[in-house]
PDB file of C-alpha atoms in Angstrom:
ATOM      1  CA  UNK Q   1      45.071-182.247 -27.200  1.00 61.00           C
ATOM      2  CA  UNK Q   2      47.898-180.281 -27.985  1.00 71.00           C
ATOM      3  CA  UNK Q   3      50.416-182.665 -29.134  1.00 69.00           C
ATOM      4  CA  UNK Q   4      47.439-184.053 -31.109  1.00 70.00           C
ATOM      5  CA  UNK Q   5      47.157-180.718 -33.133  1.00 82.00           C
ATOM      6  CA  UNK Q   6      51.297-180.528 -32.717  1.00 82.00           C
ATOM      7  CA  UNK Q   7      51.125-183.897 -35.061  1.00 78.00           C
ATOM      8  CA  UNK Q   8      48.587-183.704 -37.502  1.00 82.00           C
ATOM      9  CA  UNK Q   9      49.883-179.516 -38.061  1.00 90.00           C
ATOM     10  CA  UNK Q  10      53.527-180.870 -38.861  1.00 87.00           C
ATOM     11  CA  UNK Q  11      52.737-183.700 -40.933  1.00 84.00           C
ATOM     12  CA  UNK Q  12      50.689-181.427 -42.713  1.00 90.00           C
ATOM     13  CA  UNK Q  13      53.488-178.498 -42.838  1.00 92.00           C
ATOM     14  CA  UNK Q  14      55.395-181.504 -44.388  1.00 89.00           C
ATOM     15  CA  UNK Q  15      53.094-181.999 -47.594  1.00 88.00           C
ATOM     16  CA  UNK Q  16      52.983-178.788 -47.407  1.00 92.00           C
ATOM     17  CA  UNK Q  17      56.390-177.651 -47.921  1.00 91.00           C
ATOM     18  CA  UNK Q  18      57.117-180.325 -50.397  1.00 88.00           C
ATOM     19  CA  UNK Q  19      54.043-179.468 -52.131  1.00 89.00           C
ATOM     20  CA  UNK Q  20      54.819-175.783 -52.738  1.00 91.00           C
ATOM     21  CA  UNK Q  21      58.352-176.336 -53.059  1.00 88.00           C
ATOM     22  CA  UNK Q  22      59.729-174.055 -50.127  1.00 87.00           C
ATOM     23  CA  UNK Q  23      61.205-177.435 -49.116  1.00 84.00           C
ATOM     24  CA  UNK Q  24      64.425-178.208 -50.704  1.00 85.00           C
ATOM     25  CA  UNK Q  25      64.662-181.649 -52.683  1.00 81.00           C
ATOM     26  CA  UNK Q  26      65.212-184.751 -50.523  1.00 81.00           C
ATOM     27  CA  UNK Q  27      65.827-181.862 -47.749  1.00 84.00           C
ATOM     28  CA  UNK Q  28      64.089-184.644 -45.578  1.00 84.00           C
ATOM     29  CA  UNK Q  29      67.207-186.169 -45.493  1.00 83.00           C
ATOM     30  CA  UNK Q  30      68.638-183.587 -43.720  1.00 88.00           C
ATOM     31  CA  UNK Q  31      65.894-184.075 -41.112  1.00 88.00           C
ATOM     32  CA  UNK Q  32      66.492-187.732 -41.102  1.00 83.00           C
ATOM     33  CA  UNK Q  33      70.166-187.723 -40.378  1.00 85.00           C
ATOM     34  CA  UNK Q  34      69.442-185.092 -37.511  1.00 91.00           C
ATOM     35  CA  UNK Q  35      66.394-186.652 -35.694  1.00 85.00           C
ATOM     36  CA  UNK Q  36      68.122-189.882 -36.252  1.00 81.00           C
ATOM     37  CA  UNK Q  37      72.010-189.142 -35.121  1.00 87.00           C
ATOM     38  CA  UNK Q  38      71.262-186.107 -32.545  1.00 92.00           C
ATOM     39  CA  UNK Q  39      67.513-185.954 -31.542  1.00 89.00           C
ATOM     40  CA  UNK Q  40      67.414-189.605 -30.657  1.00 84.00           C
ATOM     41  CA  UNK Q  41      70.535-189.751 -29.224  1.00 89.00           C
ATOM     42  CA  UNK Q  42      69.527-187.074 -26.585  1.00 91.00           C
ATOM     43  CA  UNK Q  43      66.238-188.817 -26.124  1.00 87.00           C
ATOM     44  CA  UNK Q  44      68.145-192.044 -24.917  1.00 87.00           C
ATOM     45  CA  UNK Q  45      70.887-190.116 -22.525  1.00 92.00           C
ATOM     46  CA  UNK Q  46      67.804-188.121 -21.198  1.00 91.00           C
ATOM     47  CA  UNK Q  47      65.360-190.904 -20.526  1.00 87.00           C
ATOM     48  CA  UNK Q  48      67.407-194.489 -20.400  1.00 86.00           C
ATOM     49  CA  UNK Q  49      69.270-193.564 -17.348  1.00 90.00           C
ATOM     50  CA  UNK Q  50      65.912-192.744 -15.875  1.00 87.00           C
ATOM     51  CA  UNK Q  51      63.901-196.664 -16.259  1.00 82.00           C
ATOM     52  CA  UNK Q  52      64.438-198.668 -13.606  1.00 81.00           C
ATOM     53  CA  UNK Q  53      65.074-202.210 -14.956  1.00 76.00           C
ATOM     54  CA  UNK Q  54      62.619-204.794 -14.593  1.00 81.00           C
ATOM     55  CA  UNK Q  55      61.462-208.237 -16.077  1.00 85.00           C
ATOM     56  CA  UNK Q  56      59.080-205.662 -17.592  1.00 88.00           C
ATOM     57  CA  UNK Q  57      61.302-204.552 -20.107  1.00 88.00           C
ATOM     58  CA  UNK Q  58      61.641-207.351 -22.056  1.00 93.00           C
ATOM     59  CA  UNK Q  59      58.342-206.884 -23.869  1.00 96.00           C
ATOM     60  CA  UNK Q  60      58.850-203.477 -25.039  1.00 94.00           C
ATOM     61  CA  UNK Q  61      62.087-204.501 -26.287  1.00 92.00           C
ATOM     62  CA  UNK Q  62      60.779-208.385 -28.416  1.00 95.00           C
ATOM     63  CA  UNK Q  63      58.392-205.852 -30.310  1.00 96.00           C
ATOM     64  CA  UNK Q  64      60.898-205.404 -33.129  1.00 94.00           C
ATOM     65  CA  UNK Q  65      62.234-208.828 -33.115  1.00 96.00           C
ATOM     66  CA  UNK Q  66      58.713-210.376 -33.271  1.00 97.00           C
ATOM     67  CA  UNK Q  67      58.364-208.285 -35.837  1.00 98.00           C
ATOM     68  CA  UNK Q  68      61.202-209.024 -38.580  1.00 97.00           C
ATOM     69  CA  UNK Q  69      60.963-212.674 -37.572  1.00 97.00           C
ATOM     70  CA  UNK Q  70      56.997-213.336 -38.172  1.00 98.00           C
ATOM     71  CA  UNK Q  71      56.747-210.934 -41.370  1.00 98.00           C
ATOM     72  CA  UNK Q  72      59.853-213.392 -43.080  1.00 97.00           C
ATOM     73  CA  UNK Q  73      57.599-216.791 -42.109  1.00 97.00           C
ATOM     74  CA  UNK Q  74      54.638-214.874 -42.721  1.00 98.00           C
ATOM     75  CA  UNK Q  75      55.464-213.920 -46.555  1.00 98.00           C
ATOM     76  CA  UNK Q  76      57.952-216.257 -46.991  1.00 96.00           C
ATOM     77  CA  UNK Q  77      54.716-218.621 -47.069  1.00 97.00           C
ATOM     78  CA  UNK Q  78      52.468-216.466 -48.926  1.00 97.00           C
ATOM     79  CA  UNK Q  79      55.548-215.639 -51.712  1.00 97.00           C
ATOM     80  CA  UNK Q  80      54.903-218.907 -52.409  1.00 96.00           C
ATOM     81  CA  UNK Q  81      51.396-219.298 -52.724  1.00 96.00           C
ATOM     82  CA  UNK Q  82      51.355-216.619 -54.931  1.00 96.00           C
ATOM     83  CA  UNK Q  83      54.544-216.716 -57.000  1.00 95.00           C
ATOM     84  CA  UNK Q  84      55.845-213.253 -55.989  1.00 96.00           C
ATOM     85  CA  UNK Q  85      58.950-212.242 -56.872  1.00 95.00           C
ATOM     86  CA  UNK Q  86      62.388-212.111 -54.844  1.00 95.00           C
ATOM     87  CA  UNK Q  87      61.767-208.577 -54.877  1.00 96.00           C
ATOM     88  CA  UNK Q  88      58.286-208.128 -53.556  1.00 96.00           C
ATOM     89  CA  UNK Q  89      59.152-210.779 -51.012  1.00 97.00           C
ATOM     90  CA  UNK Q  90      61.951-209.008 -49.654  1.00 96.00           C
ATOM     91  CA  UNK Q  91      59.868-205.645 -50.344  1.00 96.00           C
ATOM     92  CA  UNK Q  92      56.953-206.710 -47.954  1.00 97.00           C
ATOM     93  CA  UNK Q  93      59.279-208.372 -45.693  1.00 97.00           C
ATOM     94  CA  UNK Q  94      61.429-205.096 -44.808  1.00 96.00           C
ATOM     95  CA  UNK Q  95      58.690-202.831 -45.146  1.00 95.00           C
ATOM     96  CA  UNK Q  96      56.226-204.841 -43.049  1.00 97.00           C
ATOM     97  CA  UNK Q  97      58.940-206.083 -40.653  1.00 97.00           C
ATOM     98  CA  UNK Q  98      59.743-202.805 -38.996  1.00 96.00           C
ATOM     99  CA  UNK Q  99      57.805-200.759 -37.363  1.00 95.00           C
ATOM    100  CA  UNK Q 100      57.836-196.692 -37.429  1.00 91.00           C
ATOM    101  CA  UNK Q 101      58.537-196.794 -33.876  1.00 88.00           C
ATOM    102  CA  UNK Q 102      60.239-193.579 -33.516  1.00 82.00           C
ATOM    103  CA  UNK Q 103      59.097-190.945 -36.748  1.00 80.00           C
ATOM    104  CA  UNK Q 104      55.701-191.434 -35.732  1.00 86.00           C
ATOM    105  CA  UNK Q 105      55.816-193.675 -32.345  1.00 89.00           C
ATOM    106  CA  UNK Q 106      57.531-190.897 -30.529  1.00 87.00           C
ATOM    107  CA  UNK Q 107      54.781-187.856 -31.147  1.00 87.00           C
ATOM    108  CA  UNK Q 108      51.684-190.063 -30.847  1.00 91.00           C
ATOM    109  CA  UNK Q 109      53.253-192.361 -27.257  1.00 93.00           C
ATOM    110  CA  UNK Q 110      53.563-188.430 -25.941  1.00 88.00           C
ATOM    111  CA  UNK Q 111      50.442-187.986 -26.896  1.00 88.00           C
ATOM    112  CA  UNK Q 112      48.812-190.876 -25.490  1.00 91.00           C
ATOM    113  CA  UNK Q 113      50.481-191.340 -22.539  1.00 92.00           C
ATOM    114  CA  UNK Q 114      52.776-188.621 -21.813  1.00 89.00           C
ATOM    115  CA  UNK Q 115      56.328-187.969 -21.795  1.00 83.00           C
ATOM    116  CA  UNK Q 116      57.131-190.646 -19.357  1.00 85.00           C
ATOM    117  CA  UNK Q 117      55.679-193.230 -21.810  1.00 89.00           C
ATOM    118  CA  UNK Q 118      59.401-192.351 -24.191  1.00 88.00           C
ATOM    119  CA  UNK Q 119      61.323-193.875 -21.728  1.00 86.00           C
ATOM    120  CA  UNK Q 120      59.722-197.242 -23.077  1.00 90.00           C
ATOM    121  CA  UNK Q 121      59.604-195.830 -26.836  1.00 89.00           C
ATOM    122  CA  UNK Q 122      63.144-195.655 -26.101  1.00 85.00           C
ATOM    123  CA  UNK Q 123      63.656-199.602 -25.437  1.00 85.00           C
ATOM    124  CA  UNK Q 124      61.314-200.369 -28.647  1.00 89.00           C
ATOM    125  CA  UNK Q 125      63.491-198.287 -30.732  1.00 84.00           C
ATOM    126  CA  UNK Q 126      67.300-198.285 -29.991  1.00 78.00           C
ATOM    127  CA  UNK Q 127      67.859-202.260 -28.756  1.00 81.00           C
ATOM    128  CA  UNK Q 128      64.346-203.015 -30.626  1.00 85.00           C
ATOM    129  CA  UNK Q 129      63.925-201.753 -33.863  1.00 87.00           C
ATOM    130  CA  UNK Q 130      67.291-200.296 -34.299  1.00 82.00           C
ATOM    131  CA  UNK Q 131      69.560-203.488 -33.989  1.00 83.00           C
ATOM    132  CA  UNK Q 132      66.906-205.939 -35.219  1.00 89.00           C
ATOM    133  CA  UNK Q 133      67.163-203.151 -39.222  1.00 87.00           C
ATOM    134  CA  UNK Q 134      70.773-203.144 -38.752  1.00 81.00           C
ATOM    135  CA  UNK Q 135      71.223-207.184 -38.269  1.00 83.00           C
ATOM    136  CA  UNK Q 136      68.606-209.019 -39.612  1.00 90.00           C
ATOM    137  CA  UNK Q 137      66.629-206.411 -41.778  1.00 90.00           C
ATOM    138  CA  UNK Q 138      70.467-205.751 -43.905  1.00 85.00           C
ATOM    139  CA  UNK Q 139      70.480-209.472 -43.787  1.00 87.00           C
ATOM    140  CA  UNK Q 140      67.074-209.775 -45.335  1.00 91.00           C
ATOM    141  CA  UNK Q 141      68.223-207.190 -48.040  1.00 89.00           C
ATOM    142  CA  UNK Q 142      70.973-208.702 -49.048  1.00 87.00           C
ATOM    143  CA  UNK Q 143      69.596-212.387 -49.378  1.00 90.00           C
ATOM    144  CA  UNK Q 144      66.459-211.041 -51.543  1.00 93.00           C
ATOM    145  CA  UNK Q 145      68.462-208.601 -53.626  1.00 89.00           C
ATOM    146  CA  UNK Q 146      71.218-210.930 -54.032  1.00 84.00           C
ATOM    147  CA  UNK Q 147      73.917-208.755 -52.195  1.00 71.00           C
ATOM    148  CA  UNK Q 148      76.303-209.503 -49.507  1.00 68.00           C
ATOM    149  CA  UNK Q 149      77.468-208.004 -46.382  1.00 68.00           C
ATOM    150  CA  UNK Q 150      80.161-209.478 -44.011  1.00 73.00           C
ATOM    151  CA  UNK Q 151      79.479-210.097 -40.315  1.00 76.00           C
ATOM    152  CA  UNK Q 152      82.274-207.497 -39.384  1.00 82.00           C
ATOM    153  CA  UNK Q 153      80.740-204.829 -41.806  1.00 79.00           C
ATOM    154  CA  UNK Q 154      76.918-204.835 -39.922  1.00 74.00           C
ATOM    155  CA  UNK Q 155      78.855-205.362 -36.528  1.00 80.00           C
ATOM    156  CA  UNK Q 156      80.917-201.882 -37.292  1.00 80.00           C
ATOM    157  CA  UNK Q 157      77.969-200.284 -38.644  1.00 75.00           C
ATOM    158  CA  UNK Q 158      75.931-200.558 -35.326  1.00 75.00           C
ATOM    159  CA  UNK Q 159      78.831-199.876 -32.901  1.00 81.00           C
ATOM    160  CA  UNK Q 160      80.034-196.869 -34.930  1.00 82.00           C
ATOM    161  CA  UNK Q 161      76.384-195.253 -34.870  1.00 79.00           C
ATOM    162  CA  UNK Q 162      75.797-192.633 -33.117  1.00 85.00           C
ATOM    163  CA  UNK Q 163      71.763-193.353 -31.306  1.00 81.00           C
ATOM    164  CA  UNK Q 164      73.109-196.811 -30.507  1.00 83.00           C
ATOM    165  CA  UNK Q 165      76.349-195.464 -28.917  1.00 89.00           C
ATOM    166  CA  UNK Q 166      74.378-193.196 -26.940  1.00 89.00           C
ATOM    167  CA  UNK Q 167      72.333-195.875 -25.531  1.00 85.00           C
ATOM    168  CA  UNK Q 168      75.007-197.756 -24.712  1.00 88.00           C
ATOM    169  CA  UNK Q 169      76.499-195.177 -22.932  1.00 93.00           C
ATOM    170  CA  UNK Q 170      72.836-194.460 -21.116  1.00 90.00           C
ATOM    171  CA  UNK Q 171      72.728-198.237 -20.316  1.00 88.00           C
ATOM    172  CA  UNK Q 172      75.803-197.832 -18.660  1.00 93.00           C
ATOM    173  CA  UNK Q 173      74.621-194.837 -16.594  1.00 93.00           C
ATOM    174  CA  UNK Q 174      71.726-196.725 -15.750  1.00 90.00           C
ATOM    175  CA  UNK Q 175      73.187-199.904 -14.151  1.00 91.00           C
ATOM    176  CA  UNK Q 176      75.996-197.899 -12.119  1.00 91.00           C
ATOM    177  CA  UNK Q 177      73.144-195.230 -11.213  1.00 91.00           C
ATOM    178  CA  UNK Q 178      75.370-192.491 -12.182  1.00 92.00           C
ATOM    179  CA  UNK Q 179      73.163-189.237 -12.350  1.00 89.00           C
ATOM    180  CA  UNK Q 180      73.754-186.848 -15.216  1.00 88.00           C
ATOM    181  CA  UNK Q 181      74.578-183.349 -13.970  1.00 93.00           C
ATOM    182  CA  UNK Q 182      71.668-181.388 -13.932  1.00 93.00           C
ATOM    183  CA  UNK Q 183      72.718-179.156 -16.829  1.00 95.00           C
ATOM    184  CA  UNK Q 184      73.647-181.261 -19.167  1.00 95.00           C
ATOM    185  CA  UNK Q 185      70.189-183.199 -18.470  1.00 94.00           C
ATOM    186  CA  UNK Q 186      68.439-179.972 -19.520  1.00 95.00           C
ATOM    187  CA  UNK Q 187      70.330-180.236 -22.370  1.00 96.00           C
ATOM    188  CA  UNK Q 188      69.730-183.395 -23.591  1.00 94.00           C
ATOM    189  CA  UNK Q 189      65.765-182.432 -22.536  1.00 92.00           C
ATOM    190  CA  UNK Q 190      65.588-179.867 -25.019  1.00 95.00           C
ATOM    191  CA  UNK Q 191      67.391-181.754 -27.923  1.00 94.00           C
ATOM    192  CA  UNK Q 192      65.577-184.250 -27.515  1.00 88.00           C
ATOM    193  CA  UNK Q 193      62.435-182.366 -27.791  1.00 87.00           C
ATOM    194  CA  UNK Q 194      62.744-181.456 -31.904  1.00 90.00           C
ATOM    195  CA  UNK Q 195      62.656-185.250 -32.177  1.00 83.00           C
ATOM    196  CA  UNK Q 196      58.453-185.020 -32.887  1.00 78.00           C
ATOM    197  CA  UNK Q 197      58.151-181.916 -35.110  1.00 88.00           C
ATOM    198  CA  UNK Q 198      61.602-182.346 -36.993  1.00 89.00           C
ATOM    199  CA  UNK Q 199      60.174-186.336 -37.504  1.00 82.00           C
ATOM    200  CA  UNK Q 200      56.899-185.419 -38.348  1.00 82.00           C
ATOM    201  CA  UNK Q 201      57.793-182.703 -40.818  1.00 89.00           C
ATOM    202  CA  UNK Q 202      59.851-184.860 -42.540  1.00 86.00           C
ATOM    203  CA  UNK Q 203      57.257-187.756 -42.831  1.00 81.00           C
ATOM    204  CA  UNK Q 204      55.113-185.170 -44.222  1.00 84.00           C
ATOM    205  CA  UNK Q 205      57.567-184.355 -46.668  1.00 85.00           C
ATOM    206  CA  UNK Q 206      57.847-187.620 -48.175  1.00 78.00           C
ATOM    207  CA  UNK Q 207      54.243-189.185 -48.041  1.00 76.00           C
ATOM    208  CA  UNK Q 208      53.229-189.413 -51.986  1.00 72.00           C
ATOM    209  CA  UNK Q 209      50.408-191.389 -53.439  1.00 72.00           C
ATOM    210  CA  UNK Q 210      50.071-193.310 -56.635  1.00 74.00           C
ATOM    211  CA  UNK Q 211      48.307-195.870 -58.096  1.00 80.00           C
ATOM    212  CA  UNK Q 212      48.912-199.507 -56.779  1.00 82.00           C
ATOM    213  CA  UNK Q 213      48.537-201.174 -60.088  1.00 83.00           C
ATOM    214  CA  UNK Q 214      50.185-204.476 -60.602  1.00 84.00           C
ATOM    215  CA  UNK Q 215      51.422-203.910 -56.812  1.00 90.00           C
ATOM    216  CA  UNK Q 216      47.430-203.864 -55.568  1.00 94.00           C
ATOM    217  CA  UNK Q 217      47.754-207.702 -54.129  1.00 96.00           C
ATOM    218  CA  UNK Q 218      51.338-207.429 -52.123  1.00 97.00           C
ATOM    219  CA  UNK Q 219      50.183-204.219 -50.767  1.00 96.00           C
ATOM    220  CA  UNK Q 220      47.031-205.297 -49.553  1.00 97.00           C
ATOM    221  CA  UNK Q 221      48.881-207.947 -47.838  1.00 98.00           C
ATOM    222  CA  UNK Q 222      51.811-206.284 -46.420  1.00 97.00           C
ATOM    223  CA  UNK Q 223      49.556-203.359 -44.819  1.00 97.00           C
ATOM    224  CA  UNK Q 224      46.972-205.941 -43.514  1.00 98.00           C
ATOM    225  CA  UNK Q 225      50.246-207.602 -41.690  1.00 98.00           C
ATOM    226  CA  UNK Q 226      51.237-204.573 -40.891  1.00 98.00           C
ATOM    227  CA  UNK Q 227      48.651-202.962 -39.361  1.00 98.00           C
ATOM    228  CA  UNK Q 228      46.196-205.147 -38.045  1.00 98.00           C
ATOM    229  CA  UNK Q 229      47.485-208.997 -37.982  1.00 98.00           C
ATOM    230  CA  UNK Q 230      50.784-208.436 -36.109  1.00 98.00           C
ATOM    231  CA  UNK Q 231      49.133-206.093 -33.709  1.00 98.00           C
ATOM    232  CA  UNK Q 232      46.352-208.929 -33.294  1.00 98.00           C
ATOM    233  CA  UNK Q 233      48.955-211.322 -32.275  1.00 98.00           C
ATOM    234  CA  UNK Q 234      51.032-208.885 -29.860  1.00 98.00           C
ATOM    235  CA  UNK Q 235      47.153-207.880 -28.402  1.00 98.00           C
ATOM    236  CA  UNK Q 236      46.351-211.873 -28.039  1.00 98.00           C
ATOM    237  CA  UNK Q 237      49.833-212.839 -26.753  1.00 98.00           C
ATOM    238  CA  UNK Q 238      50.165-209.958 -24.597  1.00 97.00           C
ATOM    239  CA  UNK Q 239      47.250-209.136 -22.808  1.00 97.00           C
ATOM    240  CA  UNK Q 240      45.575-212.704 -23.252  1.00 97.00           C
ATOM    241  CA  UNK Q 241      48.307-215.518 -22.671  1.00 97.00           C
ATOM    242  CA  UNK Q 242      50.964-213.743 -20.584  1.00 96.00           C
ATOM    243  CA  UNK Q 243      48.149-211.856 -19.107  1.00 96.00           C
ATOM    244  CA  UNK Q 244      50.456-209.005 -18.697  1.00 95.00           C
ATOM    245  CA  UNK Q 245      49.308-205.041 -17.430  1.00 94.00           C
ATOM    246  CA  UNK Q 246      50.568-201.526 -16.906  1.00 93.00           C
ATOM    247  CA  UNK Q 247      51.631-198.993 -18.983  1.00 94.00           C
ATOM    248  CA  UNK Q 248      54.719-200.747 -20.069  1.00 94.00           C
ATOM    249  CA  UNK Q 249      53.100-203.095 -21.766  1.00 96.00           C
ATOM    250  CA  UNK Q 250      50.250-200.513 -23.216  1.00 97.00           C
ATOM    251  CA  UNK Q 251      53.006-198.354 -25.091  1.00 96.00           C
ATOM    252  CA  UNK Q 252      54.723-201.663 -26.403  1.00 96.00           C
ATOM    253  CA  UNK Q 253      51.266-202.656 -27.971  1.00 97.00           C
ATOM    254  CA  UNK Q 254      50.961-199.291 -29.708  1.00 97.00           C
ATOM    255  CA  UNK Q 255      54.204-199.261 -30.880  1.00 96.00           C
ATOM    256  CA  UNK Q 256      53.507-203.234 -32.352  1.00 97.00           C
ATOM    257  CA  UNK Q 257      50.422-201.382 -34.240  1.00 97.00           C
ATOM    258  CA  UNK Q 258      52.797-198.629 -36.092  1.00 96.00           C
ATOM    259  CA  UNK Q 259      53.040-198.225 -39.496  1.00 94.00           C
ATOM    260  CA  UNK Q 260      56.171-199.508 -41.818  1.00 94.00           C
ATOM    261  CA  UNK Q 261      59.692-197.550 -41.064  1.00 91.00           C
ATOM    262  CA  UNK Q 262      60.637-195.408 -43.090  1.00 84.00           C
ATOM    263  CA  UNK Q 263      64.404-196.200 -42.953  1.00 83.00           C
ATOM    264  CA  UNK Q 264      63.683-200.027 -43.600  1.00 89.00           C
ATOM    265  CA  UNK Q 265      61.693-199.479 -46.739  1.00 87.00           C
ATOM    266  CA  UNK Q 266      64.833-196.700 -47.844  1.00 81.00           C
ATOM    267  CA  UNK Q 267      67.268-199.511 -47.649  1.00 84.00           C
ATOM    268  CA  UNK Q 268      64.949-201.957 -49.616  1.00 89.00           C
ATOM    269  CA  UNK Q 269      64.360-199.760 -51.889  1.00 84.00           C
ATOM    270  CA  UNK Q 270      68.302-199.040 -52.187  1.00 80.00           C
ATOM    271  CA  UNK Q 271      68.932-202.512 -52.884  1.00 85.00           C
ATOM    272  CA  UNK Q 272      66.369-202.391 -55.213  1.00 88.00           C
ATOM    273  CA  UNK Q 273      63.477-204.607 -53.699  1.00 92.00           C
ATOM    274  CA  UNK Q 274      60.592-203.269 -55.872  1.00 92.00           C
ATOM    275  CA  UNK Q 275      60.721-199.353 -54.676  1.00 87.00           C
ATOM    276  CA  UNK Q 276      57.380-198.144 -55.591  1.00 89.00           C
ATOM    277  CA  UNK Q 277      55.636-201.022 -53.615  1.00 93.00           C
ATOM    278  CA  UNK Q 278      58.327-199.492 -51.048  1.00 90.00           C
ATOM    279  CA  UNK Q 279      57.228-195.741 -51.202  1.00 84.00           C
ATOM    280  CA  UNK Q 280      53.455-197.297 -51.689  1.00 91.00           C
ATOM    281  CA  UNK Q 281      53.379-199.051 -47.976  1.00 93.00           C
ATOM    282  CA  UNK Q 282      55.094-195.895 -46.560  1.00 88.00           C
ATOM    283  CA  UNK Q 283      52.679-193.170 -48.765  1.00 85.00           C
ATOM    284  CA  UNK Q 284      49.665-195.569 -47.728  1.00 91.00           C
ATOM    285  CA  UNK Q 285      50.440-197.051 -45.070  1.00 92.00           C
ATOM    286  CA  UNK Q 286      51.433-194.163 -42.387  1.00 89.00           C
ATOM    287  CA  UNK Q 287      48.522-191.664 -42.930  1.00 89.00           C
ATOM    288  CA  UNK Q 288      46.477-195.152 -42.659  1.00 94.00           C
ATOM    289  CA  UNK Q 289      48.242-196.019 -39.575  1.00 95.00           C
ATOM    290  CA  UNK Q 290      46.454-193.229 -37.405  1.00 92.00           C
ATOM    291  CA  UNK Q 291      43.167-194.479 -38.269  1.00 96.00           C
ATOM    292  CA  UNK Q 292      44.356-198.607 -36.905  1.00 97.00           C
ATOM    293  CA  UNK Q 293      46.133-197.059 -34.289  1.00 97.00           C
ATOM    294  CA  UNK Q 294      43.317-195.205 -32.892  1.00 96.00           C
ATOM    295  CA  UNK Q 295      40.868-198.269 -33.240  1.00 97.00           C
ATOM    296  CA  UNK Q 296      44.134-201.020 -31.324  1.00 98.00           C
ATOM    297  CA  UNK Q 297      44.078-197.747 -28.889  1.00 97.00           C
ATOM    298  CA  UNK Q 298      40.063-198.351 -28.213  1.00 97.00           C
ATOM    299  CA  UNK Q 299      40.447-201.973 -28.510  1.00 97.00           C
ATOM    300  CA  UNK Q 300      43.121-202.014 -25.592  1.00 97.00           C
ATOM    301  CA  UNK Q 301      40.810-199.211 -23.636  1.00 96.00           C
ATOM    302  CA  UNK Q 302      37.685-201.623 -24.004  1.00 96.00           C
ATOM    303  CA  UNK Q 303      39.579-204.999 -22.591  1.00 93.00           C
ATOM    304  CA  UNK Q 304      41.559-203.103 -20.280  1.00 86.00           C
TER     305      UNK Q 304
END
């Protein structure tokens, strides 16, 4: 109950900051660049070192690349049923392609299933989410904004970035069982606990509404992917076909029903792929999210 109340009170502190204006302009990015370079970082040296591997992991870690790969068939077809534009396409593709898997996947996972349910947040995010936005979701933004980024520049991005060098390092750890002094451990323990009210407080900060308009049809259509049809077909291919139990798989099928990313629908909107439809799924779509994720949550409970 209390990381429940920990949630909801710092997304509200969020709006409410922003609101009132004791929170500096686009002072979330401040947040962002923290949570994302140190708090995560910390999260993966704490936790990564701790999973034992297993065939298990794999389906934590396909979440993201399901993901990316279904939403670009998935409105590549209906861009051209309905005529949308390059930039609604590629709009609906990054912002429904990526899931919020850490910003809001980290506080409500803890609060579902505890703090041992991060150490699998932590293979949907870094290898997951993380690589598939810097690979294929720059790759999508480029193609539908008409941009271009070398091979060499994405593969120096991701090496050079701090959460994925981390987790590299933490893989490392992992296979060679090398145990982290006990110190340092604490260490990373603690910085990687602002991750969930640093993330949340800044997703607070920058939810905004407005009025759909001429953007009423591709939202309806990239929060209905979002939301409920790719977490239909991650519930169905799951728990139904690969008949597959445990935890493990419980926290990857929460984090498939996550609202859009935050940092995927920045970088569409910096390569100008329609940015109010952009701030639309985020403003929409996350406070939205907690009401599909607690009815996928009872839906998993009732079959499970």
């Amino acid at each position: 109950m209390s990381n429940l109340i920990l949630l909801f009170l710092c997304l509200f502190l969020g709006f409410f900051l922003r609101k009132t204006k004791l929170f500096p302009e686009n002072g979330h990015l401040a947040l962002n660049s923290f949570v994302i370079n140190i708090s995560l970082s910390a999260l993966s040296l704490y936790y990564i070192p701790k999973i034992i591997l297993s065939f298990e992991v794999i389906f934590p870690l396909a979440i993201a690349w399901l993901n990316i790969f279904l939403a670009i068939a998935f409105f590549g077809l209906l861009a051209k049923y309905f005529r949308w534009s390059a930039a609604i396409t590629g709009a609906l593709i990054m912002c429904a392609g990526f899931g919020n898997t850490s910003f809001v996947g980290i506080p409500v996972i803890q609060s579902l299933f505890g703090e041992n349910g991060l150490k699998t947040v932590m293979l949907v995010d870094q290898p997951g989410s993380f690589v598939a936005l810097s690979t294929v979701g720059i790759a999508v933004a480029n193609f539908y904004s008409g941009g271009k980024s070398s091979i060499s520049e994405i593969i120096n991005k991701i090496i050079r970035f701090p959460p994925f060098i981390a987790f590299s390092l933490a893989v490392i750890l992992n296979i060679f069982s090398i145990n982290m002094p006990e110190a340092l451990d604490e260490v990373f323990a603690k910085l990687g606990a602002t991750t969930v009210p640093l993330a949340l407080v800044s997703v607070g900060s920058q939810l905004s509404w407005q009025n759909p308009g001429i953007h009423s049809k591709p939202l309806f259509w990239g929060l209905l992917f979002k939301l409920m049809l790719f977490p239909a077909f991650i519930f169905v291919l799951y728990f139904i076909i690969l008949n597959q139990r445990g935890e493990t798989i419980e926290i990857a099928f929460m984090e498939a029903a996550m609202g859009p990313m935050i940092t995927a629908a920045i970088i569409a909107s910096t390569h100008k792929l329609e940015p109010k439809l952009c701030n639309l799924m985020l403003g929409i779509g996350i406070p939205l999210s907690f009401v599909t994720l607690a009815f996928w949550y009872a839906v998993m409970r009732l079959y499970l």
